[in-house]
mmCIF file of C-alpha atoms in Angstrom:
data_model
loop_
_atom_site.group_PDB
_atom_site.id
_atom_site.type_symbol
_atom_site.label_atom_id
_atom_site.label_comp_id
_atom_site.label_asym_id
_atom_site.label_seq_id
_atom_site.Cartn_x
_atom_site.Cartn_y
_atom_site.Cartn_z
ATOM 1 C CA UNK Z 1 75.240 77.058 114.414
ATOM 2 C CA UNK Z 2 76.744 75.193 117.335
ATOM 3 C CA UNK Z 3 76.231 76.478 120.885
ATOM 4 C CA UNK Z 4 79.525 77.574 122.393
ATOM 5 C CA UNK Z 5 79.270 78.729 126.008
ATOM 6 C CA UNK Z 6 77.695 82.171 126.110
ATOM 7 C CA UNK Z 7 78.255 82.711 122.397
ATOM 8 C CA UNK Z 8 78.094 80.807 119.134
ATOM 9 C CA UNK Z 9 80.614 79.108 116.885
ATOM 10 C CA UNK Z 10 79.599 80.018 113.329
ATOM 11 C CA UNK Z 11 81.238 78.481 110.225
ATOM 12 C CA UNK Z 12 83.088 80.971 108.029
ATOM 13 C CA UNK Z 13 85.064 81.069 104.797
ATOM 14 C CA UNK Z 14 88.774 81.088 103.992
ATOM 15 C CA UNK Z 15 89.924 83.060 100.942
ATOM 16 C CA UNK Z 16 92.962 81.158 99.643
ATOM 17 C CA UNK Z 17 94.355 83.760 97.242
ATOM 18 C CA UNK Z 18 94.112 87.537 97.437
ATOM 19 C CA UNK Z 19 96.380 90.564 97.870
ATOM 20 C CA UNK Z 20 95.333 92.178 101.139
ATOM 21 C CA UNK Z 21 97.532 95.287 100.991
ATOM 22 C CA UNK Z 22 96.818 95.894 97.302
ATOM 23 C CA UNK Z 23 93.120 95.445 98.039
ATOM 24 C CA UNK Z 24 93.252 97.967 100.880
ATOM 25 C CA UNK Z 25 94.988 100.534 98.687
ATOM 26 C CA UNK Z 26 92.185 100.374 96.109
ATOM 27 C CA UNK Z 27 90.077 102.323 98.618
ATOM 28 C CA UNK Z 28 92.557 105.163 98.086
ATOM 29 C CA UNK Z 29 92.091 105.285 94.290
ATOM 30 C CA UNK Z 30 89.371 105.089 91.658
ATOM 31 C CA UNK Z 31 87.627 101.810 90.748
ATOM 32 C CA UNK Z 32 87.247 101.428 86.980
ATOM 33 C CA UNK Z 33 85.620 97.983 87.018
ATOM 34 C CA UNK Z 34 82.289 99.277 85.660
ATOM 35 C CA UNK Z 35 83.830 101.394 82.891
ATOM 36 C CA UNK Z 36 83.258 99.983 79.400
ATOM 37 C CA UNK Z 37 84.144 102.904 77.132
ATOM 38 C CA UNK Z 38 86.226 106.082 77.099
ATOM 39 C CA UNK Z 39 83.299 108.316 78.013
ATOM 40 C CA UNK Z 40 82.602 106.353 81.194
ATOM 41 C CA UNK Z 41 86.325 106.245 81.957
ATOM 42 C CA UNK Z 42 86.791 110.006 81.658
ATOM 43 C CA UNK Z 43 83.688 110.670 83.758
ATOM 44 C CA UNK Z 44 85.055 108.508 86.580
ATOM 45 C CA UNK Z 45 88.560 109.956 86.355
ATOM 46 C CA UNK Z 46 87.340 113.580 86.287
ATOM 47 C CA UNK Z 47 85.065 112.969 89.266
ATOM 48 C CA UNK Z 48 87.918 111.402 91.220
ATOM 49 C CA UNK Z 49 90.284 114.226 90.199
ATOM 50 C CA UNK Z 50 87.890 116.771 91.714
ATOM 51 C CA UNK Z 51 87.362 114.743 94.895
ATOM 52 C CA UNK Z 52 91.093 114.141 95.369
ATOM 53 C CA UNK Z 53 92.481 117.551 94.440
ATOM 54 C CA UNK Z 54 94.836 117.399 97.445
ATOM 55 C CA UNK Z 55 96.466 114.263 96.037
ATOM 56 C CA UNK Z 56 98.963 114.391 93.205
ATOM 57 C CA UNK Z 57 98.400 111.032 91.538
ATOM 58 C CA UNK Z 58 95.267 109.598 89.946
ATOM 59 C CA UNK Z 59 95.462 105.808 90.193
ATOM 60 C CA UNK Z 60 92.718 103.722 88.613
ATOM 61 C CA UNK Z 61 92.290 100.004 89.356
ATOM 62 C CA UNK Z 62 90.442 97.151 87.594
ATOM 63 C CA UNK Z 63 90.857 98.721 84.133
ATOM 64 C CA UNK Z 64 89.762 96.048 81.602
ATOM 65 C CA UNK Z 65 90.534 97.030 77.988
ATOM 66 C CA UNK Z 66 89.529 93.584 76.675
ATOM 67 C CA UNK Z 67 85.864 94.327 77.384
ATOM 68 C CA UNK Z 68 85.996 97.890 75.989
ATOM 69 C CA UNK Z 69 83.311 99.105 73.626
ATOM 70 C CA UNK Z 70 85.272 100.871 70.938
ATOM 71 C CA UNK Z 71 88.979 101.675 70.970
ATOM 72 C CA UNK Z 72 90.556 101.352 74.443
ATOM 73 C CA UNK Z 73 92.164 104.533 75.802
ATOM 74 C CA UNK Z 74 95.654 105.475 74.725
ATOM 75 C CA UNK Z 75 98.252 107.588 76.492
ATOM 76 C CA UNK Z 76 97.329 110.604 74.374
ATOM 77 C CA UNK Z 77 93.787 110.647 75.798
ATOM 78 C CA UNK Z 78 95.117 110.794 79.364
ATOM 79 C CA UNK Z 79 97.646 113.462 78.358
ATOM 80 C CA UNK Z 80 94.897 115.620 76.864
ATOM 81 C CA UNK Z 81 92.578 115.545 79.871
ATOM 82 C CA UNK Z 82 95.150 115.338 82.678
ATOM 83 C CA UNK Z 83 98.280 117.204 81.522
ATOM 84 C CA UNK Z 84 99.304 118.357 85.010
ATOM 85 C CA UNK Z 85 98.574 115.242 87.092
ATOM 86 C CA UNK Z 86 100.248 111.837 86.786
ATOM 87 C CA UNK Z 87 97.744 109.108 85.889
ATOM 88 C CA UNK Z 88 98.093 105.324 86.091
ATOM 89 C CA UNK Z 89 95.430 102.868 84.910
ATOM 90 C CA UNK Z 90 96.187 99.409 86.306
ATOM 91 C CA UNK Z 91 95.060 96.539 84.133
ATOM 92 C CA UNK Z 92 92.534 94.364 85.947
ATOM 93 C CA UNK Z 93 95.032 91.471 85.998
ATOM 94 C CA UNK Z 94 97.720 93.613 87.735
ATOM 95 C CA UNK Z 95 100.282 92.570 85.115
ATOM 96 C CA UNK Z 96 100.382 95.801 83.109
ATOM 97 C CA UNK Z 97 99.433 99.442 83.269
ATOM 98 C CA UNK Z 98 98.857 102.554 81.163
ATOM 99 C CA UNK Z 99 100.735 105.693 82.277
ATOM 100 C CA UNK Z 100 100.268 109.206 80.942
ATOM 101 C CA UNK Z 101 103.332 111.284 80.034
ATOM 102 C CA UNK Z 102 103.249 113.164 83.314
ATOM 103 C CA UNK Z 103 103.373 109.878 85.236
ATOM 104 C CA UNK Z 104 106.249 108.550 83.120
ATOM 105 C CA UNK Z 105 108.272 111.705 83.778
ATOM 106 C CA UNK Z 106 107.376 111.686 87.461
ATOM 107 C CA UNK Z 107 108.772 108.207 88.161
ATOM 108 C CA UNK Z 108 111.503 108.174 85.507
ATOM 109 C CA UNK Z 109 110.650 105.086 83.467
ATOM 110 C CA UNK Z 110 110.424 104.176 79.804
ATOM 111 C CA UNK Z 111 106.995 103.248 78.475
ATOM 112 C CA UNK Z 112 106.199 102.705 74.818
ATOM 113 C CA UNK Z 113 102.980 104.662 74.261
ATOM 114 C CA UNK Z 114 102.516 104.597 78.015
ATOM 115 C CA UNK Z 115 102.210 100.810 78.407
ATOM 116 C CA UNK Z 116 104.440 98.795 80.759
ATOM 117 C CA UNK Z 117 104.210 95.025 81.339
ATOM 118 C CA UNK Z 118 105.060 92.374 83.936
ATOM 119 C CA UNK Z 119 108.217 92.875 86.050
ATOM 120 C CA UNK Z 120 108.870 96.296 84.502
ATOM 121 C CA UNK Z 121 105.313 97.295 85.425
ATOM 122 C CA UNK Z 122 105.690 96.077 89.018
ATOM 123 C CA UNK Z 123 108.938 98.046 89.311
ATOM 124 C CA UNK Z 124 107.285 101.185 87.900
ATOM 125 C CA UNK Z 125 104.214 100.686 90.086
ATOM 126 C CA UNK Z 126 106.523 100.503 93.092
ATOM 127 C CA UNK Z 127 107.639 104.090 92.417
ATOM 128 C CA UNK Z 128 104.089 105.431 92.594
ATOM 129 C CA UNK Z 129 103.285 106.966 96.006
ATOM 130 C CA UNK Z 130 100.929 104.760 98.036
ATOM 131 C CA UNK Z 131 99.522 104.654 101.541
ATOM 132 C CA UNK Z 132 102.052 103.164 103.973
ATOM 133 C CA UNK Z 133 102.510 102.954 107.732
ATOM 134 C CA UNK Z 134 99.813 104.718 109.738
ATOM 135 C CA UNK Z 135 98.030 105.895 106.587
ATOM 136 C CA UNK Z 136 97.548 102.273 105.527
ATOM 137 C CA UNK Z 137 96.005 101.105 108.832
ATOM 138 C CA UNK Z 138 92.462 102.510 108.340
ATOM 139 C CA UNK Z 139 92.399 101.164 104.782
ATOM 140 C CA UNK Z 140 93.380 97.689 105.998
ATOM 141 C CA UNK Z 141 90.789 97.756 108.784
ATOM 142 C CA UNK Z 142 88.131 98.830 106.277
ATOM 143 C CA UNK Z 143 89.160 95.884 104.100
ATOM 144 C CA UNK Z 144 88.983 93.447 107.017
ATOM 145 C CA UNK Z 145 85.469 94.624 107.844
ATOM 146 C CA UNK Z 146 84.409 94.171 104.224
ATOM 147 C CA UNK Z 147 85.837 90.636 104.176
ATOM 148 C CA UNK Z 148 84.087 89.790 107.440
ATOM 149 C CA UNK Z 149 80.774 90.960 105.974
ATOM 150 C CA UNK Z 150 81.195 88.317 103.273
ATOM 151 C CA UNK Z 151 81.779 85.678 105.938
ATOM 152 C CA UNK Z 152 85.552 85.556 105.380
ATOM 153 C CA UNK Z 153 87.654 85.221 108.540
ATOM 154 C CA UNK Z 154 90.930 83.855 107.131
ATOM 155 C CA UNK Z 155 92.951 84.699 104.016
ATOM 156 C CA UNK Z 156 96.102 83.729 102.154
ATOM 157 C CA UNK Z 157 97.638 87.068 101.128
ATOM 158 C CA UNK Z 158 100.211 87.458 98.367
ATOM 159 C CA UNK Z 159 101.810 90.836 99.029
ATOM 160 C CA UNK Z 160 105.400 89.782 99.569
ATOM 161 C CA UNK Z 161 107.635 90.631 102.518
ATOM 162 C CA UNK Z 162 106.615 94.293 102.824
ATOM 163 C CA UNK Z 163 102.943 93.377 102.998
ATOM 164 C CA UNK Z 164 103.711 90.486 105.323
ATOM 165 C CA UNK Z 165 105.465 92.761 107.824
ATOM 166 C CA UNK Z 166 102.707 95.403 107.711
ATOM 167 C CA UNK Z 167 99.873 92.936 108.159
ATOM 168 C CA UNK Z 168 101.684 90.934 110.828
ATOM 169 C CA UNK Z 169 102.239 94.034 112.988
ATOM 170 C CA UNK Z 170 98.602 95.057 112.667
ATOM 171 C CA UNK Z 171 97.240 91.547 113.235
ATOM 172 C CA UNK Z 172 99.287 91.139 116.405
ATOM 173 C CA UNK Z 173 98.639 94.603 117.815
ATOM 174 C CA UNK Z 174 95.075 95.582 116.910
ATOM 175 C CA UNK Z 175 91.983 93.907 118.381
ATOM 176 C CA UNK Z 176 89.866 95.282 115.504
ATOM 177 C CA UNK Z 177 91.853 93.176 113.043
ATOM 178 C CA UNK Z 178 89.380 90.255 112.990
ATOM 179 C CA UNK Z 179 91.137 88.175 110.357
ATOM 180 C CA UNK Z 180 93.668 85.356 110.298
ATOM 181 C CA UNK Z 181 96.283 85.949 107.608
ATOM 182 C CA UNK Z 182 98.900 83.721 106.030
ATOM 183 C CA UNK Z 183 101.594 85.741 104.282
ATOM 184 C CA UNK Z 184 103.978 84.948 101.421
ATOM 185 C CA UNK Z 185 107.462 85.622 100.088
ATOM 186 C CA UNK Z 186 108.573 86.427 96.557
ATOM 187 C CA UNK Z 187 111.586 84.726 94.990
ATOM 188 C CA UNK Z 188 113.703 87.882 95.417
ATOM 189 C CA UNK Z 189 112.888 87.871 99.165
ATOM 190 C CA UNK Z 190 113.407 84.178 99.794
ATOM 191 C CA UNK Z 191 116.034 83.107 102.331
ATOM 192 C CA UNK Z 192 116.359 79.325 102.294
ATOM 193 C CA UNK Z 193 118.148 79.459 105.662
ATOM 194 C CA UNK Z 194 115.105 81.042 107.337
ATOM 195 C CA UNK Z 195 113.375 78.432 109.496
ATOM 196 C CA UNK Z 196 109.793 77.677 108.490
ATOM 197 C CA UNK Z 197 107.506 76.502 111.307
ATOM 198 C CA UNK Z 198 106.298 72.925 111.442
ATOM 199 C CA UNK Z 199 102.652 72.526 110.412
ATOM 200 C CA UNK Z 200 101.487 71.953 113.999
ATOM 201 C CA UNK Z 201 103.168 75.204 115.160
ATOM 202 C CA UNK Z 202 102.205 77.395 112.206
ATOM 203 C CA UNK Z 203 99.336 79.223 113.941
ATOM 204 C CA UNK Z 204 100.830 79.325 117.440
ATOM 205 C CA UNK Z 205 102.414 82.264 119.264
ATOM 206 C CA UNK Z 206 105.445 81.611 121.434
ATOM 207 C CA UNK Z 207 103.201 81.529 124.515
ATOM 208 C CA UNK Z 208 101.039 78.851 122.925
ATOM 209 C CA UNK Z 209 98.097 81.160 122.127
ATOM 210 C CA UNK Z 210 96.433 81.190 118.720
ATOM 211 C CA UNK Z 211 98.193 83.512 116.270
ATOM 212 C CA UNK Z 212 96.394 85.718 113.773
ATOM 213 C CA UNK Z 213 99.339 85.731 111.375
ATOM 214 C CA UNK Z 214 101.425 82.896 109.937
ATOM 215 C CA UNK Z 215 104.270 82.888 107.395
ATOM 216 C CA UNK Z 216 103.234 81.540 104.017
ATOM 217 C CA UNK Z 217 104.539 80.001 100.811
ATOM 218 C CA UNK Z 218 107.251 81.007 98.391
ATOM 219 C CA UNK Z 219 105.441 82.671 95.470
ATOM 220 C CA UNK Z 220 106.922 82.139 92.008
ATOM 221 C CA UNK Z 221 105.749 83.777 88.785
ATOM 222 C CA UNK Z 222 106.182 81.574 85.723
ATOM 223 C CA UNK Z 223 104.313 83.768 83.246
ATOM 224 C CA UNK Z 224 102.042 86.772 82.858
ATOM 225 C CA UNK Z 225 98.277 86.992 82.382
ATOM 226 C CA UNK Z 226 95.445 86.623 79.867
ATOM 227 C CA UNK Z 227 94.258 90.240 79.741
ATOM 228 C CA UNK Z 228 97.776 91.622 79.288
ATOM 229 C CA UNK Z 229 98.411 88.921 76.632
ATOM 230 C CA UNK Z 230 101.542 87.798 78.461
ATOM 231 C CA UNK Z 231 100.426 84.289 79.478
ATOM 232 C CA UNK Z 232 102.991 81.734 78.255
ATOM 233 C CA UNK Z 233 101.571 79.478 75.527
ATOM 234 C CA UNK Z 234 102.776 76.350 73.747
ATOM 235 C CA UNK Z 235 101.706 77.768 70.372
ATOM 236 C CA UNK Z 236 101.215 81.244 68.927
ATOM 237 C CA UNK Z 237 98.487 83.574 70.106
ATOM 238 C CA UNK Z 238 95.481 83.543 67.785
ATOM 239 C CA UNK Z 239 96.240 85.451 64.569
ATOM 240 C CA UNK Z 240 99.571 86.706 65.985
ATOM 241 C CA UNK Z 241 102.395 84.590 64.518
ATOM 242 C CA UNK Z 242 105.446 84.381 66.751
ATOM 243 C CA UNK Z 243 103.705 85.695 69.875
ATOM 244 C CA UNK Z 244 103.952 83.171 72.711
ATOM 245 C CA UNK Z 245 103.644 85.349 75.816
ATOM 246 C CA UNK Z 246 106.298 85.953 78.458
ATOM 247 C CA UNK Z 247 108.333 83.505 80.525
ATOM 248 C CA UNK Z 248 109.171 85.345 83.749
ATOM 249 C CA UNK Z 249 111.156 82.291 84.833
ATOM 250 C CA UNK Z 250 112.824 79.793 82.531
ATOM 251 C CA UNK Z 251 112.252 76.112 83.262
ATOM 252 C CA UNK Z 252 115.711 75.542 84.779
ATOM 253 C CA UNK Z 253 115.293 78.591 87.048
ATOM 254 C CA UNK Z 254 111.854 77.380 88.084
ATOM 255 C CA UNK Z 255 113.128 73.914 88.963
ATOM 256 C CA UNK Z 256 115.954 75.386 91.040
ATOM 257 C CA UNK Z 257 113.627 77.657 93.037
ATOM 258 C CA UNK Z 258 111.071 74.895 93.586
ATOM 259 C CA UNK Z 259 113.852 72.651 94.858
ATOM 260 C CA UNK Z 260 115.123 75.374 97.218
ATOM 261 C CA UNK Z 261 111.673 75.973 98.635
ATOM 262 C CA UNK Z 262 111.142 72.256 99.112
ATOM 263 C CA UNK Z 263 114.532 71.841 100.829
ATOM 264 C CA UNK Z 264 113.606 74.663 103.215
ATOM 265 C CA UNK Z 265 110.324 72.824 103.977
ATOM 266 C CA UNK Z 266 108.408 75.837 102.706
ATOM 267 C CA UNK Z 267 105.316 75.434 100.500
ATOM 268 C CA UNK Z 268 105.767 76.693 96.944
ATOM 269 C CA UNK Z 269 102.950 78.484 95.101
ATOM 270 C CA UNK Z 270 103.658 78.770 91.372
ATOM 271 C CA UNK Z 271 101.647 81.298 89.335
ATOM 272 C CA UNK Z 272 100.767 79.699 85.983
ATOM 273 C CA UNK Z 273 98.221 81.022 83.477
ATOM 274 C CA UNK Z 274 99.090 79.734 79.993
ATOM 275 C CA UNK Z 275 99.194 76.077 78.964
ATOM 276 C CA UNK Z 276 102.997 76.057 78.666
ATOM 277 C CA UNK Z 277 103.399 77.728 82.072
ATOM 278 C CA UNK Z 278 101.179 75.089 83.665
ATOM 279 C CA UNK Z 279 103.111 72.295 81.973
ATOM 280 C CA UNK Z 280 106.371 73.791 83.234
ATOM 281 C CA UNK Z 281 104.935 74.022 86.744
ATOM 282 C CA UNK Z 282 104.038 70.326 86.717
ATOM 283 C CA UNK Z 283 107.446 69.417 85.296
ATOM 284 C CA UNK Z 284 109.209 71.413 88.031
ATOM 285 C CA UNK Z 285 107.184 69.865 90.873
ATOM 286 C CA UNK Z 286 107.655 66.411 89.330
ATOM 287 C CA UNK Z 287 111.421 66.837 89.757
ATOM 288 C CA UNK Z 288 111.040 66.826 93.567
ATOM 289 C CA UNK Z 289 111.311 63.704 95.730
ATOM 290 C CA UNK Z 290 108.159 61.591 95.637
ATOM 291 C CA UNK Z 291 105.457 62.755 98.046
ATOM 292 C CA UNK Z 292 106.838 66.283 98.444
ATOM 293 C CA UNK Z 293 103.843 68.076 96.917
ATOM 294 C CA UNK Z 294 101.272 66.468 99.179
ATOM 295 C CA UNK Z 295 103.455 66.747 102.279
ATOM 296 C CA UNK Z 296 104.179 70.480 101.916
ATOM 297 C CA UNK Z 297 101.008 71.382 99.985
ATOM 298 C CA UNK Z 298 102.861 72.737 96.964
ATOM 299 C CA UNK Z 299 100.382 74.265 94.556
ATOM 300 C CA UNK Z 300 99.715 75.928 91.227
ATOM 301 C CA UNK Z 301 98.150 79.367 91.493
ATOM 302 C CA UNK Z 302 95.283 79.801 89.024
ATOM 303 C CA UNK Z 303 95.899 76.793 86.690
ATOM 304 C CA UNK Z 304 93.933 78.866 84.213
ATOM 305 C CA UNK Z 305 94.610 77.156 80.872
ATOM 306 C CA UNK Z 306 95.437 73.444 81.053
ATOM 307 C CA UNK Z 307 96.497 71.327 78.077
ATOM 308 C CA UNK Z 308 94.560 68.035 77.802
ATOM 309 C CA UNK Z 309 95.520 65.476 80.445
ATOM 310 C CA UNK Z 310 97.686 67.739 82.587
ATOM 311 C CA UNK Z 311 95.182 67.535 85.464
ATOM 312 C CA UNK Z 312 95.929 63.798 85.792
ATOM 313 C CA UNK Z 313 99.638 64.526 86.166
ATOM 314 C CA UNK Z 314 98.828 67.143 88.797
ATOM 315 C CA UNK Z 315 96.752 64.629 90.728
ATOM 316 C CA UNK Z 316 99.470 62.003 90.490
ATOM 317 C CA UNK Z 317 101.936 64.379 92.121
ATOM 318 C CA UNK Z 318 99.512 65.386 94.881
ATOM 319 C CA UNK Z 319 99.538 69.011 93.678
ATOM 320 C CA UNK Z 320 96.935 71.474 94.914
ATOM 321 C CA UNK Z 321 95.459 74.259 92.758
ATOM 322 C CA UNK Z 322 93.830 77.583 93.565
ATOM 323 C CA UNK Z 323 91.283 78.439 90.896
ATOM 324 C CA UNK Z 324 89.482 81.623 89.880
ATOM 325 C CA UNK Z 325 85.734 81.226 89.238
ATOM 326 C CA UNK Z 326 85.034 85.012 89.502
ATOM 327 C CA UNK Z 327 87.394 85.567 86.564
ATOM 328 C CA UNK Z 328 85.551 83.178 84.246
ATOM 329 C CA UNK Z 329 82.749 85.505 83.022
ATOM 330 C CA UNK Z 330 85.334 88.160 82.108
ATOM 331 C CA UNK Z 331 87.892 85.691 80.679
ATOM 332 C CA UNK Z 332 85.716 84.033 78.039
ATOM 333 C CA UNK Z 333 85.806 86.837 75.452
ATOM 334 C CA UNK Z 334 89.563 87.571 75.656
ATOM 335 C CA UNK Z 335 90.381 83.834 75.797
ATOM 336 C CA UNK Z 336 88.447 83.098 72.617
ATOM 337 C CA UNK Z 337 89.975 86.181 70.979
ATOM 338 C CA UNK Z 338 93.609 85.579 71.960
ATOM 339 C CA UNK Z 339 93.768 81.807 72.504
ATOM 340 C CA UNK Z 340 91.139 80.518 70.074
ATOM 341 C CA UNK Z 341 88.124 78.248 70.527
ATOM 342 C CA UNK Z 342 89.935 74.905 70.569
ATOM 343 C CA UNK Z 343 92.648 75.890 73.037
ATOM 344 C CA UNK Z 344 90.101 77.648 75.279
ATOM 345 C CA UNK Z 345 88.508 74.274 75.999
ATOM 346 C CA UNK Z 346 91.164 74.125 78.726
ATOM 347 C CA UNK Z 347 90.005 77.389 80.400
ATOM 348 C CA UNK Z 348 89.168 77.036 84.110
ATOM 349 C CA UNK Z 349 88.548 73.267 83.839
ATOM 350 C CA UNK Z 350 87.455 72.897 87.457
ATOM 351 C CA UNK Z 351 85.516 69.648 87.195
ATOM 352 C CA UNK Z 352 88.231 67.927 85.168
ATOM 353 C CA UNK Z 353 90.709 68.748 87.919
ATOM 354 C CA UNK Z 354 88.419 67.597 90.729
ATOM 355 C CA UNK Z 355 87.476 64.353 89.014
ATOM 356 C CA UNK Z 356 91.133 63.640 88.248
ATOM 357 C CA UNK Z 357 91.831 63.925 91.981
ATOM 358 C CA UNK Z 358 93.301 67.431 92.235
ATOM 359 C CA UNK Z 359 92.339 69.272 95.411
ATOM 360 C CA UNK Z 360 91.240 72.774 94.407
ATOM 361 C CA UNK Z 361 90.248 75.968 96.201
ATOM 362 C CA UNK Z 362 87.829 78.553 94.793
ATOM 363 C CA UNK Z 363 89.438 81.976 95.182
ATOM 364 C CA UNK Z 364 89.025 85.564 93.952
ATOM 365 C CA UNK Z 365 92.559 86.981 93.553
ATOM 366 C CA UNK Z 366 91.091 90.251 94.903
ATOM 367 C CA UNK Z 367 91.414 93.067 93.973
ATOM 368 C CA UNK Z 368 91.550 91.487 90.498
ATOM 369 C CA UNK Z 369 87.995 90.210 91.078
ATOM 370 C CA UNK Z 370 85.542 91.011 93.874
ATOM 371 C CA UNK Z 371 85.809 88.761 96.921
ATOM 372 C CA UNK Z 372 82.560 86.886 97.463
ATOM 373 C CA UNK Z 373 82.540 83.172 98.343
ATOM 374 C CA UNK Z 374 78.866 82.908 97.397
ATOM 375 C CA UNK Z 375 79.530 84.459 93.985
ATOM 376 C CA UNK Z 376 82.482 82.073 93.456
ATOM 377 C CA UNK Z 377 80.227 79.169 94.379
ATOM 378 C CA UNK Z 378 77.523 80.293 91.924
ATOM 379 C CA UNK Z 379 79.976 80.717 89.025
ATOM 380 C CA UNK Z 380 81.625 77.341 89.726
ATOM 381 C CA UNK Z 381 78.188 75.693 89.626
ATOM 382 C CA UNK Z 382 76.771 77.401 86.506
ATOM 383 C CA UNK Z 383 79.722 78.921 84.536
ATOM 384 C CA UNK Z 384 77.662 81.714 83.003
ATOM 385 C CA UNK Z 385 79.396 84.215 80.744
ATOM 386 C CA UNK Z 386 78.549 87.899 80.536
ATOM 387 C CA UNK Z 387 76.127 86.991 77.744
ATOM 388 C CA UNK Z 388 74.239 84.599 80.042
ATOM 389 C CA UNK Z 389 75.439 81.508 78.127
ATOM 390 C CA UNK Z 390 77.027 78.518 79.843
ATOM 391 C CA UNK Z 391 80.707 78.124 78.937
ATOM 392 C CA UNK Z 392 81.940 74.504 78.878
ATOM 393 C CA UNK Z 393 78.969 73.024 80.774
ATOM 394 C CA UNK Z 394 80.864 69.786 81.349
ATOM 395 C CA UNK Z 395 83.171 71.756 83.666
ATOM 396 C CA UNK Z 396 80.391 72.865 86.058
ATOM 397 C CA UNK Z 397 81.069 71.587 89.573
ATOM 398 C CA UNK Z 398 78.432 69.697 91.521
ATOM 399 C CA UNK Z 399 77.201 71.432 94.707
ATOM 400 C CA UNK Z 400 79.190 68.959 96.811
ATOM 401 C CA UNK Z 401 82.396 69.525 94.827
ATOM 402 C CA UNK Z 402 82.000 73.306 94.981
ATOM 403 C CA UNK Z 403 81.334 73.395 98.730
ATOM 404 C CA UNK Z 404 84.412 71.280 99.412
ATOM 405 C CA UNK Z 405 86.502 73.756 97.402
ATOM 406 C CA UNK Z 406 85.289 76.906 99.185
#
């Protein structure tokens, strides 16, 4: 601690990748993170149904079918136990969801056996009633308090323009909002003519005072996710010939959007999970004028599965990467199952990136994983799986490397 007048200046943490509005709304649903079989799932859902009888929808978050003991739930199970109430189980990676028949009818979408993936899922999810406006404020303040308790006082939030506007209004008008927030824009919301503040003015109000909200990067989705089996791969998924995942953007589209963001002097954050998606991300950023990545802090979000040597190309471009240590314990089993042992040697290769010269940040992607800088630090140092075994010990960060990345 450093003495600071009548008070103290205490170091705190910055969380470089979460979804603040999504995280707040989880307080208004049922957390399924601890459920590992259908019996536990139904117990949690029934309990929530009784407690929330005034609400129409039952929305479960952090549903992880890849770690299920026995057969994961199907739509028919939800239909049987909840025929009169719409139910949505959001996959833990937020890239897919399971809807019962009542929910499908309620929002008017098509869902094969109740499952919807990627952009179609986000569109369907957007039709589900959620807390907005004044109803969202107490949930956001509760979230801010929870973040503060973990020592987090600044976040990079990826909620798009709607979330950006909500959080900005609250940050500027509520003294209880004790958090600095950088927002983001999705590709569909991006206006290249919109002026982006110079770095030195980013956190300044017009009167020169310190702002609690700043506009953030252009967020691009290249592919899907591991748990939903939509990450874009170079070669087939294990034991599934012809399955390569989903390309949300094609390479030419990605290059064009990266170039537009760069021309507008706006940082670009490209979501890449699979090895092909990460290679495409590097290829797109490499097409920019030399020095652009370091100047504007362009970055790859997650960099989850890297093909051998790609980290050196990232370093050569001056690319940054946000990484996901809290995901590692839960990713090992599905990665080995869907990507295979050899390819999974590129899973969360934190030390390889650092030693190649890539600047990384340890993040949670909350609500996908719990936000806890100390937990992220521990996992980055020891890389323990759910079975207590070390996964790729050569990728453990040193204490110095991990602290620099927090």
